[in-house]
Amino acid sequence: MEKKEQQLARMRELVHTLREAGKAYYQENREIMSNYEYDALYDELSALEQETGTVLSGSPTVQVGYELLSELPKEAHESPMLSLDKTKDVQALADWLGEKEGLLSWKMDGLTIVLTYRDGHLVKAVTRGNGEVGEVITSNARVFANIPLTIAYRGELVLRGEAVIRYSDFYRINARIDGIDAKYKNPRNLCSGSVRQLNNEITAKRNVHFYAFSLVKAEGVEFENSREQQFLWLRDQGFDVVEYRRVTKDTVAEAVQNFAERIEQNDVPSDGLVLIYDDIAYGRSLGRTAKFPRDSIAFKWADEIQTTRLSYIEWSASRTGLINPVAVFEPVELEGTTVSRASVHNLSILESLELGIGDEITVYKANMIIPQIADNLTRSGNLPIPEHCPVCGGPTQIRQENDVKSLYCVNPECQAKKIKRFSLFVSRDAMNIDGLSEATLEKFVDAGFVREFSDLFHLDRYKEQIISMEGLGEKSFDNLQESIEKAKNTTMARFVYGLGIANIGAANAKVLCRAFHYDFDRLRHATKEELKQIDGIGPVIADAILSYFQSDKNNQEADRMLELVTFHDEVPSAETQILAGKTFVITGTVEHFANRNEARALIESLGGKVTGSVTAKTDYLINNDITSGSSKNKKAKELGIPIITEEEFLNMTEQER
């Protein structure tokens, strides 16, 4: 009895720990433990449940996902979207397959989406959510890089797939973000935020791709009881289908090896493989457990783990003051490459590992790509937390937010903050001043040439000193001056982004400028309510803007810059804003515009607003097929909203096309 009580106590502890980790990862896009640690705890809980015959309420082994926290509309799935049972043993895959044939494919690491088509048109896209209820993201799905908006098939089609952001796009987007704390941790986090945007203009810039992996419904189509035939049919309709190989129990090991050898070159993030029976009827006959379907199984890579010794912790400072720990250890070979560094992410993870200099640690590559610490075998816990910033020597402070402890430099004059701040200001999407790398900025800051943004436009005062600096010369200085002169003629959106206001990216800066009709003073004196009324600007961003402009120092710095630069935004006049206050929805094919985005741009230039779904706040639905039985037409008719053609819309705006 005592053993059973101990087991149940451990199970309760594991359920709590795993639920908190899952909530942080799936709802809040942050990590409080490594994937390796999560899998180990999950397997321990699963083994205890089998041994005791008990499954506790809230166990992640029987629950799928977590409750949703967002402002997106919610919708229940017609059938639950289940997780997959998993194994790390290739022989287990062969035994599971038996005498049947199967399809082995990538298990992509993104966000699962359900798409619905009717009459050949995409009518709905819903995220997996908690498996029972998802978030409606139809307008965002319409701007994915590769989703067909119209297909040849005219019946009702329902399919599932994974929305992902490729590694190449992930690195490109992160390269434009200043400060290690502001960068996205992995492609999945970036994808989750991109797919669930309230403003699909941001989604469109992220280059999200969709890969189909399951056909749920296609009325009237014969697939010869074959999953592969479904995949081939989906390809014919214009969908990108997850890469797969047809396998038997005798060939599955070779196929797994083939996938493994291509992980390093695979641009699509994955965290394993999926094996599914090709025989549809057989798979369905197996039914499901409380959490898993029995027609498919996931294969997780058996991580290659190496033992090494921790040399030291490198503390990396950023422009926001966050100081991140990076573990530096004796080099080891992992998955064919030499690694010697791994991010520890924050103080909470560092403390949970009880790290100390000289500790014997085990390391691996998460998903065979990202170096991570698996465990600390020594656990000396002798690692001191710096009381002084590694860059400026100023005092540090430990802050706890959402149960995660992080280290910050609290010196407002910290050089790291300055250099990173100036680096963002001169970056391509901001003021676009060539010739000012971080290394060059560091020289100028050290020399006292640059203390605030406006100093960057007065570098001619220090010409003689600059041309005598190592790596610089008269030609470099002349090129720099030419770039500075060009930067004086810019857009308000570039300027606002360059200020470095927390959570304001290049896309959000454009949204803000447009909302305040390119009037900088209106923006900086806006109230929280005014800001929250703008699509895509929630309370967090609104608070960041208010906080920034409540600082006299920030306002004075902005004023000095405004005396030096000129905005060339085309500010719409009141006379041209003939659609102000009007909300439109555009659906179907367009004839007078290159695409619906061009129609949207015209509406917004005339002061109107375009949304993705018909609601009581919609003024007009633009659809050239007024008699269509589409869901948007039906909704508009139910609400008494006028359905107009492009011709009627153009007549309304009196535009010559």
mmCIF file of N, CA and C in Angstrom, residues 290-362:
data_model
loop_
_atom_site.group_PDB
_atom_site.id
_atom_site.type_symbol
_atom_site.label_atom_id
_atom_site.label_comp_id
_atom_site.label_asym_id
_atom_site.label_seq_id
_atom_site.Cartn_x
_atom_site.Cartn_y
_atom_site.Cartn_z
ATOM 1 N N ALA A 290 -8.769 6.721 -25.597
ATOM 2 C CA ALA A 290 -9.243 8.021 -25.113
ATOM 3 C C ALA A 290 -8.464 9.159 -25.727
ATOM 4 N N LYS A 291 -7.204 8.900 -26.074
ATOM 5 C CA LYS A 291 -6.371 9.983 -26.597
ATOM 6 C C LYS A 291 -5.837 9.724 -27.996
ATOM 7 N N PHE A 292 -5.615 8.442 -28.365
ATOM 8 C CA PHE A 292 -4.907 8.147 -29.598
ATOM 9 C C PHE A 292 -5.792 7.421 -30.614
ATOM 10 N N PRO A 293 -5.678 7.760 -31.922
ATOM 11 C CA PRO A 293 -6.254 6.906 -32.961
ATOM 12 C C PRO A 293 -5.362 5.678 -33.111
ATOM 13 N N ARG A 294 -5.946 4.555 -33.547
ATOM 14 C CA ARG A 294 -5.147 3.332 -33.673
ATOM 15 C C ARG A 294 -4.671 3.088 -35.107
ATOM 16 N N ASP A 295 -5.001 4.004 -36.017
ATOM 17 C CA ASP A 295 -4.595 3.783 -37.413
ATOM 18 C C ASP A 295 -3.260 4.421 -37.742
ATOM 19 N N SER A 296 -2.636 5.085 -36.768
ATOM 20 C CA SER A 296 -1.355 5.755 -37.032
ATOM 21 C C SER A 296 -0.540 5.828 -35.749
ATOM 22 N N ILE A 297 0.766 5.996 -35.914
ATOM 23 C CA ILE A 297 1.676 6.066 -34.776
ATOM 24 C C ILE A 297 2.816 7.016 -35.114
ATOM 25 N N ALA A 298 3.308 7.733 -34.110
ATOM 26 C CA ALA A 298 4.414 8.673 -34.318
ATOM 27 C C ALA A 298 5.735 8.020 -33.929
ATOM 28 N N PHE A 299 6.759 8.370 -34.667
ATOM 29 C CA PHE A 299 8.116 7.919 -34.354
ATOM 30 C C PHE A 299 8.933 9.131 -33.936
ATOM 31 N N LYS A 300 9.446 9.103 -32.720
ATOM 32 C CA LYS A 300 10.296 10.193 -32.220
ATOM 33 C C LYS A 300 11.751 9.748 -32.328
ATOM 34 N N TRP A 301 12.589 10.670 -32.776
ATOM 35 C CA TRP A 301 13.999 10.320 -32.937
ATOM 36 C C TRP A 301 14.614 9.940 -31.594
ATOM 37 N N ALA A 302 15.359 8.857 -31.586
ATOM 38 C CA ALA A 302 16.111 8.479 -30.390
ATOM 39 C C ALA A 302 17.328 9.392 -30.334
ATOM 40 N N ASP A 303 17.261 10.393 -29.462
ATOM 41 C CA ASP A 303 18.296 11.430 -29.435
ATOM 42 C C ASP A 303 19.679 10.844 -29.160
ATOM 43 N N GLU A 304 20.655 11.286 -29.962
ATOM 44 C CA GLU A 304 22.045 10.943 -29.693
ATOM 45 C C GLU A 304 22.519 11.818 -28.546
ATOM 46 N N ILE A 305 22.904 11.205 -27.455
ATOM 47 C CA ILE A 305 23.300 11.946 -26.252
ATOM 48 C C ILE A 305 24.789 11.740 -26.002
ATOM 49 N N GLN A 306 25.473 12.858 -25.746
ATOM 50 C CA GLN A 306 26.894 12.793 -25.418
ATOM 51 C C GLN A 306 27.138 13.436 -24.060
ATOM 52 N N THR A 307 28.127 12.902 -23.371
ATOM 53 C CA THR A 307 28.506 13.453 -22.063
ATOM 54 C C THR A 307 29.692 14.393 -22.240
ATOM 55 N N THR A 308 29.631 15.524 -21.583
ATOM 56 C CA THR A 308 30.711 16.505 -21.678
ATOM 57 C C THR A 308 30.814 17.249 -20.352
ATOM 58 N N ARG A 309 31.630 18.293 -20.325
ATOM 59 C CA ARG A 309 31.823 19.028 -19.075
ATOM 60 C C ARG A 309 31.570 20.519 -19.312
ATOM 61 N N LEU A 310 30.814 21.120 -18.400
ATOM 62 C CA LEU A 310 30.481 22.540 -18.518
ATOM 63 C C LEU A 310 31.715 23.394 -18.224
ATOM 64 N N SER A 311 32.097 24.206 -19.194
ATOM 65 C CA SER A 311 33.279 25.063 -19.021
ATOM 66 C C SER A 311 32.912 26.368 -18.312
ATOM 67 N N TYR A 312 31.879 27.033 -18.807
ATOM 68 C CA TYR A 312 31.427 28.273 -18.173
ATOM 69 C C TYR A 312 30.072 28.666 -18.744
ATOM 70 N N ILE A 313 29.462 29.663 -18.124
ATOM 71 C CA ILE A 313 28.216 30.226 -18.634
ATOM 72 C C ILE A 313 28.521 31.608 -19.198
ATOM 73 N N GLU A 314 28.125 31.811 -20.444
ATOM 74 C CA GLU A 314 28.272 33.123 -21.074
ATOM 75 C C GLU A 314 26.959 33.879 -20.889
ATOM 76 N N TRP A 315 27.045 35.087 -20.338
ATOM 77 C CA TRP A 315 25.847 35.889 -20.092
ATOM 78 C C TRP A 315 25.716 36.920 -21.199
ATOM 79 N N SER A 316 24.657 36.822 -21.991
ATOM 80 C CA SER A 316 24.480 37.643 -23.192
ATOM 81 C C SER A 316 23.425 38.719 -22.954
ATOM 82 N N ALA A 317 23.838 39.986 -23.032
ATOM 83 C CA ALA A 317 22.931 41.115 -22.769
ATOM 84 C C ALA A 317 22.280 41.599 -24.057
ATOM 85 N N SER A 318 21.077 42.204 -23.914
ATOM 86 C CA SER A 318 20.342 42.697 -25.078
ATOM 87 C C SER A 318 19.879 44.130 -24.832
ATOM 88 N N ARG A 319 19.216 44.717 -25.846
ATOM 89 C CA ARG A 319 18.813 46.120 -25.748
ATOM 90 C C ARG A 319 17.709 46.356 -24.729
ATOM 91 N N THR A 320 16.944 45.294 -24.372
ATOM 92 C CA THR A 320 15.892 45.463 -23.363
ATOM 93 C C THR A 320 16.417 45.244 -21.953
ATOM 94 N N GLY A 321 17.683 44.841 -21.841
ATOM 95 C CA GLY A 321 18.266 44.597 -20.532
ATOM 96 C C GLY A 321 18.281 43.139 -20.135
ATOM 97 N N LEU A 322 17.541 42.289 -20.852
ATOM 98 C CA LEU A 322 17.527 40.867 -20.526
ATOM 99 C C LEU A 322 18.913 40.268 -20.736
ATOM 100 N N ILE A 323 19.370 39.492 -19.762
ATOM 101 C CA ILE A 323 20.674 38.829 -19.835
ATOM 102 C C ILE A 323 20.436 37.331 -19.863
ATOM 103 N N ASN A 324 20.729 36.708 -20.999
ATOM 104 C CA ASN A 324 20.445 35.280 -21.180
ATOM 105 C C ASN A 324 21.671 34.421 -20.911
ATOM 106 N N PRO A 325 21.495 33.281 -20.208
ATOM 107 C CA PRO A 325 22.614 32.354 -19.992
ATOM 108 C C PRO A 325 22.806 31.414 -21.171
ATOM 109 N N VAL A 326 24.049 31.273 -21.603
ATOM 110 C CA VAL A 326 24.399 30.333 -22.670
ATOM 111 C C VAL A 326 25.476 29.408 -22.123
ATOM 112 N N ALA A 327 25.217 28.102 -22.154
ATOM 113 C CA ALA A 327 26.182 27.128 -21.641
ATOM 114 C C ALA A 327 27.280 26.883 -22.669
ATOM 115 N N VAL A 328 28.520 26.985 -22.234
ATOM 116 C CA VAL A 328 29.670 26.671 -23.096
ATOM 117 C C VAL A 328 30.352 25.447 -22.487
ATOM 118 N N PHE A 329 30.490 24.393 -23.289
ATOM 119 C CA PHE A 329 31.019 23.133 -22.763
ATOM 120 C C PHE A 329 32.099 22.577 -23.688
ATOM 121 N N GLU A 330 32.792 21.563 -23.212
ATOM 122 C CA GLU A 330 33.840 20.939 -24.020
ATOM 123 C C GLU A 330 33.203 20.357 -25.275
ATOM 124 N N PRO A 331 33.796 20.618 -26.452
ATOM 125 C CA PRO A 331 33.170 20.215 -27.724
ATOM 126 C C PRO A 331 32.903 18.713 -27.806
ATOM 127 N N VAL A 332 31.735 18.375 -28.376
ATOM 128 C CA VAL A 332 31.379 16.976 -28.615
ATOM 129 C C VAL A 332 30.751 16.858 -30.003
ATOM 130 N N GLU A 333 30.777 15.645 -30.550
ATOM 131 C CA GLU A 333 30.154 15.374 -31.845
ATOM 132 C C GLU A 333 28.703 14.954 -31.614
ATOM 133 N N LEU A 334 27.765 15.637 -32.269
ATOM 134 C CA LEU A 334 26.347 15.296 -32.181
ATOM 135 C C LEU A 334 25.738 15.318 -33.577
ATOM 136 N N GLU A 335 25.131 14.222 -33.972
ATOM 137 C CA GLU A 335 24.450 14.129 -35.263
ATOM 138 C C GLU A 335 25.344 14.612 -36.409
ATOM 139 N N GLY A 336 26.642 14.309 -36.300
ATOM 140 C CA GLY A 336 27.544 14.603 -37.403
ATOM 141 C C GLY A 336 28.208 15.970 -37.374
ATOM 142 N N THR A 337 27.940 16.795 -36.339
ATOM 143 C CA THR A 337 28.589 18.107 -36.252
ATOM 144 C C THR A 337 29.158 18.306 -34.849
ATOM 145 N N THR A 338 30.129 19.211 -34.738
ATOM 146 C CA THR A 338 30.731 19.530 -33.449
ATOM 147 C C THR A 338 29.956 20.664 -32.795
ATOM 148 N N VAL A 339 29.550 20.466 -31.539
ATOM 149 C CA VAL A 339 28.830 21.515 -30.810
ATOM 150 C C VAL A 339 29.540 21.786 -29.488
ATOM 151 N N SER A 340 29.460 23.048 -29.059
ATOM 152 C CA SER A 340 30.105 23.422 -27.795
ATOM 153 C C SER A 340 29.288 24.454 -27.023
ATOM 154 N N ARG A 341 28.086 24.797 -27.528
ATOM 155 C CA ARG A 341 27.262 25.815 -26.879
ATOM 156 C C ARG A 341 25.789 25.408 -26.935
ATOM 157 N N ALA A 342 25.056 25.808 -25.922
ATOM 158 C CA ALA A 342 23.606 25.574 -25.911
ATOM 159 C C ALA A 342 22.949 26.638 -25.041
ATOM 160 N N SER A 343 21.860 27.221 -25.545
ATOM 161 C CA SER A 343 21.127 28.212 -24.757
ATOM 162 C C SER A 343 20.444 27.524 -23.582
ATOM 163 N N VAL A 344 20.477 28.175 -22.423
ATOM 164 C CA VAL A 344 19.779 27.662 -21.238
ATOM 165 C C VAL A 344 18.455 28.406 -21.050
ATOM 166 N N HIS A 345 18.225 29.421 -21.866
ATOM 167 C CA HIS A 345 16.958 30.169 -21.969
ATOM 168 C C HIS A 345 16.694 31.146 -20.825
ATOM 169 N N ASN A 346 16.743 30.701 -19.567
ATOM 170 C CA ASN A 346 16.419 31.599 -18.454
ATOM 171 C C ASN A 346 16.938 31.018 -17.139
ATOM 172 N N LEU A 347 16.788 31.794 -16.068
ATOM 173 C CA LEU A 347 17.297 31.357 -14.763
ATOM 174 C C LEU A 347 16.530 30.164 -14.216
ATOM 175 N N SER A 348 15.240 30.073 -14.528
ATOM 176 C CA SER A 348 14.441 28.956 -14.014
ATOM 177 C C SER A 348 14.992 27.626 -14.501
ATOM 178 N N ILE A 349 15.305 27.545 -15.800
ATOM 179 C CA ILE A 349 15.857 26.302 -16.343
ATOM 180 C C ILE A 349 17.266 26.072 -15.812
ATOM 181 N N LEU A 350 18.041 27.148 -15.710
ATOM 182 C CA LEU A 350 19.402 27.028 -15.183
ATOM 183 C C LEU A 350 19.380 26.458 -13.763
ATOM 184 N N GLU A 351 18.433 26.940 -12.930
ATOM 185 C CA GLU A 351 18.342 26.456 -11.545
ATOM 186 C C GLU A 351 17.804 25.034 -11.474
ATOM 187 N N SER A 352 16.856 24.704 -12.376
ATOM 188 C CA SER A 352 16.302 23.344 -12.348
ATOM 189 C C SER A 352 17.363 22.306 -12.696
ATOM 190 N N LEU A 353 18.347 22.711 -13.517
ATOM 191 C CA LEU A 353 19.450 21.815 -13.874
ATOM 192 C C LEU A 353 20.552 21.813 -12.823
ATOM 193 N N GLU A 354 20.480 22.744 -11.858
ATOM 194 C CA GLU A 354 21.486 22.866 -10.788
ATOM 195 C C GLU A 354 22.896 22.900 -11.365
ATOM 196 N N LEU A 355 23.095 23.775 -12.341
ATOM 197 C CA LEU A 355 24.370 23.833 -13.048
ATOM 198 C C LEU A 355 25.479 24.426 -12.199
ATOM 199 N N GLY A 356 26.679 23.927 -12.436
ATOM 200 C CA GLY A 356 27.873 24.462 -11.796
ATOM 201 C C GLY A 356 29.061 24.286 -12.718
ATOM 202 N N ILE A 357 30.042 25.149 -12.614
ATOM 203 C CA ILE A 357 31.227 25.055 -13.464
ATOM 204 C C ILE A 357 31.925 23.723 -13.208
ATOM 205 N N GLY A 358 32.262 23.030 -14.295
ATOM 206 C CA GLY A 358 32.925 21.736 -14.174
ATOM 207 C C GLY A 358 31.975 20.566 -14.063
ATOM 208 N N ASP A 359 30.660 20.826 -14.009
ATOM 209 C CA ASP A 359 29.691 19.734 -13.900
ATOM 210 C C ASP A 359 29.731 18.848 -15.138
ATOM 211 N N GLU A 360 29.471 17.563 -14.919
ATOM 212 C CA GLU A 360 29.358 16.620 -16.025
ATOM 213 C C GLU A 360 27.914 16.673 -16.532
ATOM 214 N N ILE A 361 27.728 17.058 -17.779
ATOM 215 C CA ILE A 361 26.390 17.224 -18.325
ATOM 216 C C ILE A 361 26.205 16.337 -19.557
ATOM 217 N N THR A 362 24.962 16.033 -19.884
ATOM 218 C CA THR A 362 24.658 15.328 -21.129
ATOM 219 C C THR A 362 23.962 16.314 -22.056
#
